[in-house]
PDB file of C-alpha atoms in Angstrom:
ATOM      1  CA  UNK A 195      33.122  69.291 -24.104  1.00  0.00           C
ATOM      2  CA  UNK A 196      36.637  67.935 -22.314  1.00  0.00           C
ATOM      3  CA  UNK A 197      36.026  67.292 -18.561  1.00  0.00           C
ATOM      4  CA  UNK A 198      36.939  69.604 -16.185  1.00  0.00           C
ATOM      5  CA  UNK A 199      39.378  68.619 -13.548  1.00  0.00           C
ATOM      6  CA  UNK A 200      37.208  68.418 -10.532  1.00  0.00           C
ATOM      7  CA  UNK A 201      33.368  68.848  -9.586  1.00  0.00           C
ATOM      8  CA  UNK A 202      31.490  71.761 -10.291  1.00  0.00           C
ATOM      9  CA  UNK A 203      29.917  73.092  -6.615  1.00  0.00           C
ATOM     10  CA  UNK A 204      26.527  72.891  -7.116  1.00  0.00           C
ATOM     11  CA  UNK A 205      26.122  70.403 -10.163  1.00  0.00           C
ATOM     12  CA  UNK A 206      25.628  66.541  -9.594  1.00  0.00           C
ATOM     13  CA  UNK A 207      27.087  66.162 -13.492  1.00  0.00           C
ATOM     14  CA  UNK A 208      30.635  67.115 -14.753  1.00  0.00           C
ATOM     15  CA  UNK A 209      30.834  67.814 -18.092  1.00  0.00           C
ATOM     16  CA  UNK A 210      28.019  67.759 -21.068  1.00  0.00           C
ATOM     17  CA  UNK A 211      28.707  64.321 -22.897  1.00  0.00           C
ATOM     18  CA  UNK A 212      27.296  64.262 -26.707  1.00  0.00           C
ATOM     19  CA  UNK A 213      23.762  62.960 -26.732  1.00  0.00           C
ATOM     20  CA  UNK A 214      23.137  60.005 -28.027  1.00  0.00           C
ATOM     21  CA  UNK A 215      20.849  60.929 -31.628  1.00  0.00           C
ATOM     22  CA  UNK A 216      23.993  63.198 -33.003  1.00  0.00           C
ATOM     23  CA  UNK A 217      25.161  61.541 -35.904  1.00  0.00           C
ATOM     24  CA  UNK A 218      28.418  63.677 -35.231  1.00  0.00           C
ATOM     25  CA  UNK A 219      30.653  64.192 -32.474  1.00  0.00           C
ATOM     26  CA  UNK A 220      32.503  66.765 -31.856  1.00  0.00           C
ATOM     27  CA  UNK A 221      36.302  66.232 -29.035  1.00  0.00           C
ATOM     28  CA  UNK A 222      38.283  69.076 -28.294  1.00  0.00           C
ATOM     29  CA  UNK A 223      42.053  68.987 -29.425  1.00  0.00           C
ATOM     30  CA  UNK A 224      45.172  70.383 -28.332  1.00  0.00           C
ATOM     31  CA  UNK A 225      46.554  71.778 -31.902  1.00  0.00           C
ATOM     32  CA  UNK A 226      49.878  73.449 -29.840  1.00  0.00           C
ATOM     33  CA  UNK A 227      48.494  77.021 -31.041  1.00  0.00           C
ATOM     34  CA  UNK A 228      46.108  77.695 -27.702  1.00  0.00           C
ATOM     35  CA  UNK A 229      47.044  80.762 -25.660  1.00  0.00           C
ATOM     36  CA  UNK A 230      45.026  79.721 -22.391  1.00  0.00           C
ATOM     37  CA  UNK A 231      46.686  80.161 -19.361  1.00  0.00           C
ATOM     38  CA  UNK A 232      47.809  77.177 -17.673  1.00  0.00           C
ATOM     39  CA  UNK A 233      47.325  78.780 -14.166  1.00  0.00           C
ATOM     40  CA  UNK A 234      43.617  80.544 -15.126  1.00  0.00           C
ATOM     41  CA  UNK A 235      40.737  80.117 -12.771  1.00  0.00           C
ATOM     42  CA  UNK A 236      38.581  76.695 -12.982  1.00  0.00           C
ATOM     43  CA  UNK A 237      36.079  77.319 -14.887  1.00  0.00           C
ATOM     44  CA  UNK A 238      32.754  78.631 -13.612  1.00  0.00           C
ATOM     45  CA  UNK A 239      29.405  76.741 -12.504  1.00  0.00           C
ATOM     46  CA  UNK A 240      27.149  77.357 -15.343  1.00  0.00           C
ATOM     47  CA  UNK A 241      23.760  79.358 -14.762  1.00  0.00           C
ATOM     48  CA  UNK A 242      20.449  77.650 -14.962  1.00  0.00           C
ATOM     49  CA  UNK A 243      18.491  78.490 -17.718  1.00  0.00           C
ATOM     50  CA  UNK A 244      14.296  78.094 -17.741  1.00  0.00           C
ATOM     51  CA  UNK A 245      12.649  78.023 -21.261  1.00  0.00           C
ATOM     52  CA  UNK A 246       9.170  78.355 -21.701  1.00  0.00           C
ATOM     53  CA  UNK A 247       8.040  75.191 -23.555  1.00  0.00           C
ATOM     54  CA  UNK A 248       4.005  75.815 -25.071  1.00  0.00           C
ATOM     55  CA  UNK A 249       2.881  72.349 -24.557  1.00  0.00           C
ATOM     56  CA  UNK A 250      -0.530  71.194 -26.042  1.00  0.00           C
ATOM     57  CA  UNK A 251      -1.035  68.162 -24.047  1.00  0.00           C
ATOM     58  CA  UNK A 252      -0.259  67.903 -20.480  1.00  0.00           C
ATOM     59  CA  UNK A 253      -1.282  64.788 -18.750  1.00  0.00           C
ATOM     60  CA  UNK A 254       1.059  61.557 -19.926  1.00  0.00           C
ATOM     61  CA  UNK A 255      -0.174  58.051 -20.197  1.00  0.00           C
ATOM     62  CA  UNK A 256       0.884  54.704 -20.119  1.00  0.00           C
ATOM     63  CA  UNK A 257      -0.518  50.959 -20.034  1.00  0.00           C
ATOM     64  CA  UNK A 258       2.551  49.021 -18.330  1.00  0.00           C
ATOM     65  CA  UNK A 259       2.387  46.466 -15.906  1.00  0.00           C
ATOM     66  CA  UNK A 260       5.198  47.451 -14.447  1.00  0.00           C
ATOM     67  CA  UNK A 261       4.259  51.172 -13.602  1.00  0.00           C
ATOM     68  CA  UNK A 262       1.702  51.785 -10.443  1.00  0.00           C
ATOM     69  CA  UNK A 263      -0.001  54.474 -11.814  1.00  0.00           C
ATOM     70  CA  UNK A 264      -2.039  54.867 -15.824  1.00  0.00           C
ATOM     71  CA  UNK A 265      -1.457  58.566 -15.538  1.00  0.00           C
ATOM     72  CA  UNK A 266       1.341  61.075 -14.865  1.00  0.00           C
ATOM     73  CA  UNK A 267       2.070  65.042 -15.170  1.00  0.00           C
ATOM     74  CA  UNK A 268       5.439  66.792 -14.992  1.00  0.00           C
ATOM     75  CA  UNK A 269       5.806  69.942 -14.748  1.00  0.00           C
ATOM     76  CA  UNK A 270       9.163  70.453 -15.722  1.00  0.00           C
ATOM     77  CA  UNK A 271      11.383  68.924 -18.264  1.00  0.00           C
ATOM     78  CA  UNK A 272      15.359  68.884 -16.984  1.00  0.00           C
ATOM     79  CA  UNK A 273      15.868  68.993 -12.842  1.00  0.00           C
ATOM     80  CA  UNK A 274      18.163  71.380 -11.512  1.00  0.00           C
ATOM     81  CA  UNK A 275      18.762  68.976  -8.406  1.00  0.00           C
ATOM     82  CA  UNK A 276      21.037  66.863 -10.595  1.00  0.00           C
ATOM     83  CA  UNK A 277      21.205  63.789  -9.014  1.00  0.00           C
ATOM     84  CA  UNK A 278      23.606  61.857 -11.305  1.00  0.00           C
ATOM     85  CA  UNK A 279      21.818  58.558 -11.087  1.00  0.00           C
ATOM     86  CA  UNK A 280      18.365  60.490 -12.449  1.00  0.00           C
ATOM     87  CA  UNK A 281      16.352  57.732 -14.814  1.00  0.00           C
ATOM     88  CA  UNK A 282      15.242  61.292 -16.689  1.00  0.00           C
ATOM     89  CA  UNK A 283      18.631  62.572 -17.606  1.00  0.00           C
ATOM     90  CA  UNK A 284      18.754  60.592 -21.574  1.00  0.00           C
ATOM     91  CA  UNK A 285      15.543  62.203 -22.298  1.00  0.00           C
ATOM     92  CA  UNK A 286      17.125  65.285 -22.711  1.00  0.00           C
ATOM     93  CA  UNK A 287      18.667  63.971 -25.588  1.00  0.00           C
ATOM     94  CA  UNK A 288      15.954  64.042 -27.612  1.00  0.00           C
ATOM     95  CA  UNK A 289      15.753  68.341 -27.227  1.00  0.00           C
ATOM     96  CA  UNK A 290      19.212  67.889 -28.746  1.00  0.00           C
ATOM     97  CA  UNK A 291      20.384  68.296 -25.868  1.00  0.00           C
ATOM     98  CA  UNK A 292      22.881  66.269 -22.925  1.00  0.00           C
ATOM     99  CA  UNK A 293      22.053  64.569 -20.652  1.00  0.00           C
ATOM    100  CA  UNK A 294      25.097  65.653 -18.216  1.00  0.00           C
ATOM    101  CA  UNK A 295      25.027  69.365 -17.259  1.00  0.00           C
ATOM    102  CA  UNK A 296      22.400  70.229 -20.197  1.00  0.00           C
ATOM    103  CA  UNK A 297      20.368  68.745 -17.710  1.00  0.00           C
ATOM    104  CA  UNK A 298      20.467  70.170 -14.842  1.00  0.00           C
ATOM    105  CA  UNK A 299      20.945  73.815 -16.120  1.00  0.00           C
ATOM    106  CA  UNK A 300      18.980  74.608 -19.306  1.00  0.00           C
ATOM    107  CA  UNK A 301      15.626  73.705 -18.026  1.00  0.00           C
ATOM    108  CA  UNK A 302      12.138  73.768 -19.606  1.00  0.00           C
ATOM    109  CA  UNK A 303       9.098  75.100 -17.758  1.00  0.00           C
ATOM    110  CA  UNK A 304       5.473  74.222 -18.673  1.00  0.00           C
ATOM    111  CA  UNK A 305       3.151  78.025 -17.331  1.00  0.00           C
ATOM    112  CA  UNK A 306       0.532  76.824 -19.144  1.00  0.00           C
ATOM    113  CA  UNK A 307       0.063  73.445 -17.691  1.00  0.00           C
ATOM    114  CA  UNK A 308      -3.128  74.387 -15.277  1.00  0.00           C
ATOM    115  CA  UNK A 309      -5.010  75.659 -18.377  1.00  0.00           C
ATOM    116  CA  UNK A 310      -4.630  72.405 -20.217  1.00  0.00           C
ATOM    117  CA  UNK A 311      -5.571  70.320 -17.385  1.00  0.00           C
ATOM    118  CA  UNK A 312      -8.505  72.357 -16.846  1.00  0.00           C
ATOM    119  CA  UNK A 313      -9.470  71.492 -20.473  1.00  0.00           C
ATOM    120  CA  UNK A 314      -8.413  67.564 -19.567  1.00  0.00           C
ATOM    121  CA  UNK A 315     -10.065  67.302 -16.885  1.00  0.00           C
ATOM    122  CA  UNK A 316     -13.529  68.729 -18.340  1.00  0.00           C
ATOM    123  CA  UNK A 317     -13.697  66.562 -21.835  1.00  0.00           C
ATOM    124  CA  UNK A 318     -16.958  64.764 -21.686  1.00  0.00           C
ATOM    125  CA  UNK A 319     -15.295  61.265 -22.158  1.00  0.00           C
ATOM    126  CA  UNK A 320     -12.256  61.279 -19.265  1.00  0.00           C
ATOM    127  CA  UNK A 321     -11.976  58.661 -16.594  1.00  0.00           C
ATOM    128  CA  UNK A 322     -10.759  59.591 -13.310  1.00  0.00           C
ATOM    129  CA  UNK A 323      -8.040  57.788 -12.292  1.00  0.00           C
ATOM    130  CA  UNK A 324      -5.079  59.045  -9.590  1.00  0.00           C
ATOM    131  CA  UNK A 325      -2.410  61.390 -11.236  1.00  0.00           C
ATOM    132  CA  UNK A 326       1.305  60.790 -10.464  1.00  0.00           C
ATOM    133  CA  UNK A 327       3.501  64.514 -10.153  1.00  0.00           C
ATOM    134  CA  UNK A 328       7.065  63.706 -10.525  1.00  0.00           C
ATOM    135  CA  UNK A 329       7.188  60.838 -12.214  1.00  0.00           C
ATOM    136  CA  UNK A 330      10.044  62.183 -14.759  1.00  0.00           C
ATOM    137  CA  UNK A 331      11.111  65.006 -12.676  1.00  0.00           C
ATOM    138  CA  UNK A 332      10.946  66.991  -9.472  1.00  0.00           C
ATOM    139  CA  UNK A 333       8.106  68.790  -9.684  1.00  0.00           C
ATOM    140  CA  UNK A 334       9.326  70.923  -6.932  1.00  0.00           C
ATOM    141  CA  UNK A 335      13.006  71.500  -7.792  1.00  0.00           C
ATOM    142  CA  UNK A 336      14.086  74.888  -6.887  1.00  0.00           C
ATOM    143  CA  UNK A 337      12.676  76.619  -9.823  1.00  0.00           C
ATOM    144  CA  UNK A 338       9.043  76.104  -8.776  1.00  0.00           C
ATOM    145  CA  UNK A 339      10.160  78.859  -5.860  1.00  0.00           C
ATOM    146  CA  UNK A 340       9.713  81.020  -8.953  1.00  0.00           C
ATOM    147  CA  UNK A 341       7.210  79.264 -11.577  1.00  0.00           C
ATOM    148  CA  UNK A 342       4.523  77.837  -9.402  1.00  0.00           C
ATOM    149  CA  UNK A 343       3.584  75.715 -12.014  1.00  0.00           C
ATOM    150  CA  UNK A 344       3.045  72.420  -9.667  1.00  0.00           C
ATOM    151  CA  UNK A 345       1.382  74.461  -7.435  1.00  0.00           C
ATOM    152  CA  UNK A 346      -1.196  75.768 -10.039  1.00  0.00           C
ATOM    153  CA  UNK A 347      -2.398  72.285 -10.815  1.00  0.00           C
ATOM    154  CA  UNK A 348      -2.511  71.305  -7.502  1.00  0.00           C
ATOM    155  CA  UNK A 349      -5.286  74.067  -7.551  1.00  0.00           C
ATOM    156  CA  UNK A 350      -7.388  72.570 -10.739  1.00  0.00           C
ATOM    157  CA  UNK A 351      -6.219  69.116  -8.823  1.00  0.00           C
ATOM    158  CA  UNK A 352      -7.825  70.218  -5.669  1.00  0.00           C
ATOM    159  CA  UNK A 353     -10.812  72.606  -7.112  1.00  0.00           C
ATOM    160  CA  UNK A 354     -11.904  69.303  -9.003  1.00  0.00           C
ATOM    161  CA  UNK A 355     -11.138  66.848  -5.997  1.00  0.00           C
ATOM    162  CA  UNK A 356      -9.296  64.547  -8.379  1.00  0.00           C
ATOM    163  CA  UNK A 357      -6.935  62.340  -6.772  1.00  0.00           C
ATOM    164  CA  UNK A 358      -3.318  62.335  -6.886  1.00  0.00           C
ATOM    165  CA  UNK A 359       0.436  61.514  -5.737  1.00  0.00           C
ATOM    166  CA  UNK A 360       3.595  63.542  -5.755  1.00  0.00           C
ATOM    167  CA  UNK A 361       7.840  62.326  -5.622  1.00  0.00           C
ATOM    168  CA  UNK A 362       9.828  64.323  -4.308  1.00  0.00           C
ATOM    169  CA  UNK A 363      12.868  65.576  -2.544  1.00  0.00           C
ATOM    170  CA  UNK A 364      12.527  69.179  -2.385  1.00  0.00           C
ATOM    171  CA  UNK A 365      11.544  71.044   0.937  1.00  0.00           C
ATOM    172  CA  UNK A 366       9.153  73.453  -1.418  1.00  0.00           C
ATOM    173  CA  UNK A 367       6.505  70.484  -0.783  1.00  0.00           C
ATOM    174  CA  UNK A 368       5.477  72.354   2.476  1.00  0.00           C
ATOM    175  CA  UNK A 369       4.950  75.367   0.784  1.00  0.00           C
ATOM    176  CA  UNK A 370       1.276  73.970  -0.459  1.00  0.00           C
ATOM    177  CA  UNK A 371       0.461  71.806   2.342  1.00  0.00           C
ATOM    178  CA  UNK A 372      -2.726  73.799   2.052  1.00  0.00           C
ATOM    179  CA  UNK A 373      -3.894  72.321  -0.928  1.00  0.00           C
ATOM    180  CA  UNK A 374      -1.978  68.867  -0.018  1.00  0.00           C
ATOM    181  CA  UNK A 375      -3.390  68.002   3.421  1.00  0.00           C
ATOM    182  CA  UNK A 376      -7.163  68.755   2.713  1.00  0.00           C
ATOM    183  CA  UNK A 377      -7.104  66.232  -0.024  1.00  0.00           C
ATOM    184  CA  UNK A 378      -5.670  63.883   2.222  1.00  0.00           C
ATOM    185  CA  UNK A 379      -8.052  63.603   4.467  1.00  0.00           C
ATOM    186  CA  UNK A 380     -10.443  62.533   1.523  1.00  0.00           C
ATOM    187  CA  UNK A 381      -7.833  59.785   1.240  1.00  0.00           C
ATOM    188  CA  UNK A 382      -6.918  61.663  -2.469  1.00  0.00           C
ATOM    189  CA  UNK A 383      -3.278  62.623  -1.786  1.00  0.00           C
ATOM    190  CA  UNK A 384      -0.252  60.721  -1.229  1.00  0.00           C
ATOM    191  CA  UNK A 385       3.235  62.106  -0.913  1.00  0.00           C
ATOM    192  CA  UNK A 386       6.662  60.039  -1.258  1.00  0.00           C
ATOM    193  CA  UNK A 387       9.790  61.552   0.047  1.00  0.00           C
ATOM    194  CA  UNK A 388      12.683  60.588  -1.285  1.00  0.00           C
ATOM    195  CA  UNK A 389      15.917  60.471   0.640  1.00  0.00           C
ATOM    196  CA  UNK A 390      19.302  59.835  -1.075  1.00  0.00           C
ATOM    197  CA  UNK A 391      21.531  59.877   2.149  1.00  0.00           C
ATOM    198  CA  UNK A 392      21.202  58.772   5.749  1.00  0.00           C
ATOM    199  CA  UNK A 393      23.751  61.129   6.875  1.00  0.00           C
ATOM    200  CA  UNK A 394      21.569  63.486   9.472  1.00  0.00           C
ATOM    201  CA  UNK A 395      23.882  66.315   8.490  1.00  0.00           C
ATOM    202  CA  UNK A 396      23.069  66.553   4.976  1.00  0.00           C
ATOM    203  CA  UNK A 397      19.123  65.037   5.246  1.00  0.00           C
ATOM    204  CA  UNK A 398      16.058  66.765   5.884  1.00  0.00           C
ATOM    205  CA  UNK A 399      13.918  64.804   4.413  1.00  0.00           C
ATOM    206  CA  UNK A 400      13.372  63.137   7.608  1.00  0.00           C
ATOM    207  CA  UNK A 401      12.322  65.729   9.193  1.00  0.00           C
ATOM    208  CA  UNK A 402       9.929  66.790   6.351  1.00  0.00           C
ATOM    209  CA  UNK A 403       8.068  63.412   6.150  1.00  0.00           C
ATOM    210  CA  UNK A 404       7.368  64.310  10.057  1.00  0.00           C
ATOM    211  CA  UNK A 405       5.593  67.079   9.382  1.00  0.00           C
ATOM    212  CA  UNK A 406       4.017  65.955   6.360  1.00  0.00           C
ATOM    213  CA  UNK A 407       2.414  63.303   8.344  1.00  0.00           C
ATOM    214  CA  UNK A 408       1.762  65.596  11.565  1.00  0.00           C
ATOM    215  CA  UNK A 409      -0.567  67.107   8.833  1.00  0.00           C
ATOM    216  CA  UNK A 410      -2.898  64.135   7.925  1.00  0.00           C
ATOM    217  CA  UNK A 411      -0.792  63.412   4.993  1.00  0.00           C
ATOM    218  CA  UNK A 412       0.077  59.887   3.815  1.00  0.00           C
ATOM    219  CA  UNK A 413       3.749  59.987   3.536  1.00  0.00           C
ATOM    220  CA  UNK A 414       5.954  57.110   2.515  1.00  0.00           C
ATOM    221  CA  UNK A 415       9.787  57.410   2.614  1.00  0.00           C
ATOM    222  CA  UNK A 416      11.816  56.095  -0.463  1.00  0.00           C
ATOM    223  CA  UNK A 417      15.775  54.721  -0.585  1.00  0.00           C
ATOM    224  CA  UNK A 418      16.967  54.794  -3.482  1.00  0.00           C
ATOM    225  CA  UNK A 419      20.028  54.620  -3.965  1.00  0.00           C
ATOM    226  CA  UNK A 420      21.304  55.498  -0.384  1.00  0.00           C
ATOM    227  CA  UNK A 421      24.831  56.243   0.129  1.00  0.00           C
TER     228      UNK A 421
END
């Protein structure tokens, strides 16, 4: 896909670059026969898209030194914040899909998530150990207005008083403050907001981690990057 001249209002990503496990690649070419219009409209922010993706597993592990937590669930695969400099965007590729505006707009939803943690949670031989939300993704981009799928394992989360930590930017985090700030006060939640600008016009997150912590919650601020 060529790049279009300018940003697209709304999208942190340009154009959809080929991913990287294509063993072909595909440029568009000027042959002299095209009729577009020179003068036609820019072309238009593309839609978000949600797929339901059936997953059998839900909670992610890992061993590595260099990761503070053993354990990890993400709601969501794809963010529809778009922050360019997103760690997650290359693992779109491997949906066959880019990791430019692919990711950010044709995003993957995971309704059945609470069941399988449920089931998780109640196998004989688990060990408890804190679970990270957002490790991969926002697990409160805008779509969880909609899915409530973070929300719904907060609830087997909170229902089992298994402990837990959530990343994130989005604003929705207040939403389930009920759930959040009763754990807390065990000492079994722990929220990080993130903040990617220290311009006071364009940041709330400020403000948010305020109230978060006005609540009982611990709340840590992250930086990074910062413009």
């Amino acid at each position: 896909m060529d790049k279009p001249a300018g940003p697209l209002k709304g999208r942190g990503a340009t154009y959809s670059p080929q991913n990287r496990f294509r063993r072909d690649e595909r440029e568009a070419f000027d042959d002299g026969w095209s009729t577009a219009d020179a003068d036609a409209e820019a072309p238009q922010t593309p839609k978000t898209v949600v797929t339901i993706q059936p997953a059998r597993t839900i909670i992610a592990r890992n061993d590595s030194p260099d990761i503070p937590f053993t354990q990890s669930i993400n709601p969501y695969q794809g963010c529809e914040h778009g922050c360019i400099y997103c760690y997650a965007r290359p693992s779109h590729a491997y949906l066959d899909l880019s990791p430019g505006l692919d990711f950010e707009t044709k995003l993957f939803a995971k309704p059945n998530a609470a069941k399988l943690l449920s089931a998780e949670l109640s196998k004989p031989g688990y060990v408890c150990d804190p679970i990270a939300l957002g490790s991969n993704t926002d697990p409160y981009q805008p779509i969880e207005r909609e899915w409530k799928v973070t929300r719904s394992i907060l609830e087997v989360l909170s229902a089992c008083e298994h402990p837990f930590s959530i990343v994130t930017k989005g604003s929705l985090v207040e939403r389930d403050l009920d759930l959040i700030a009763p754990m807390a006060r065990k000492n079994m939640a722990r929220v990080y907001i993130s903040i990617t600008t220290l311009d006071p016009k364009l940041c709330g997150c400020r403000s948010r981690w305020r109230r978060c912590s006005a609540r009982g919650l611990p709340s840590t601020i992250r930086c990074a990057p910062s413009t």
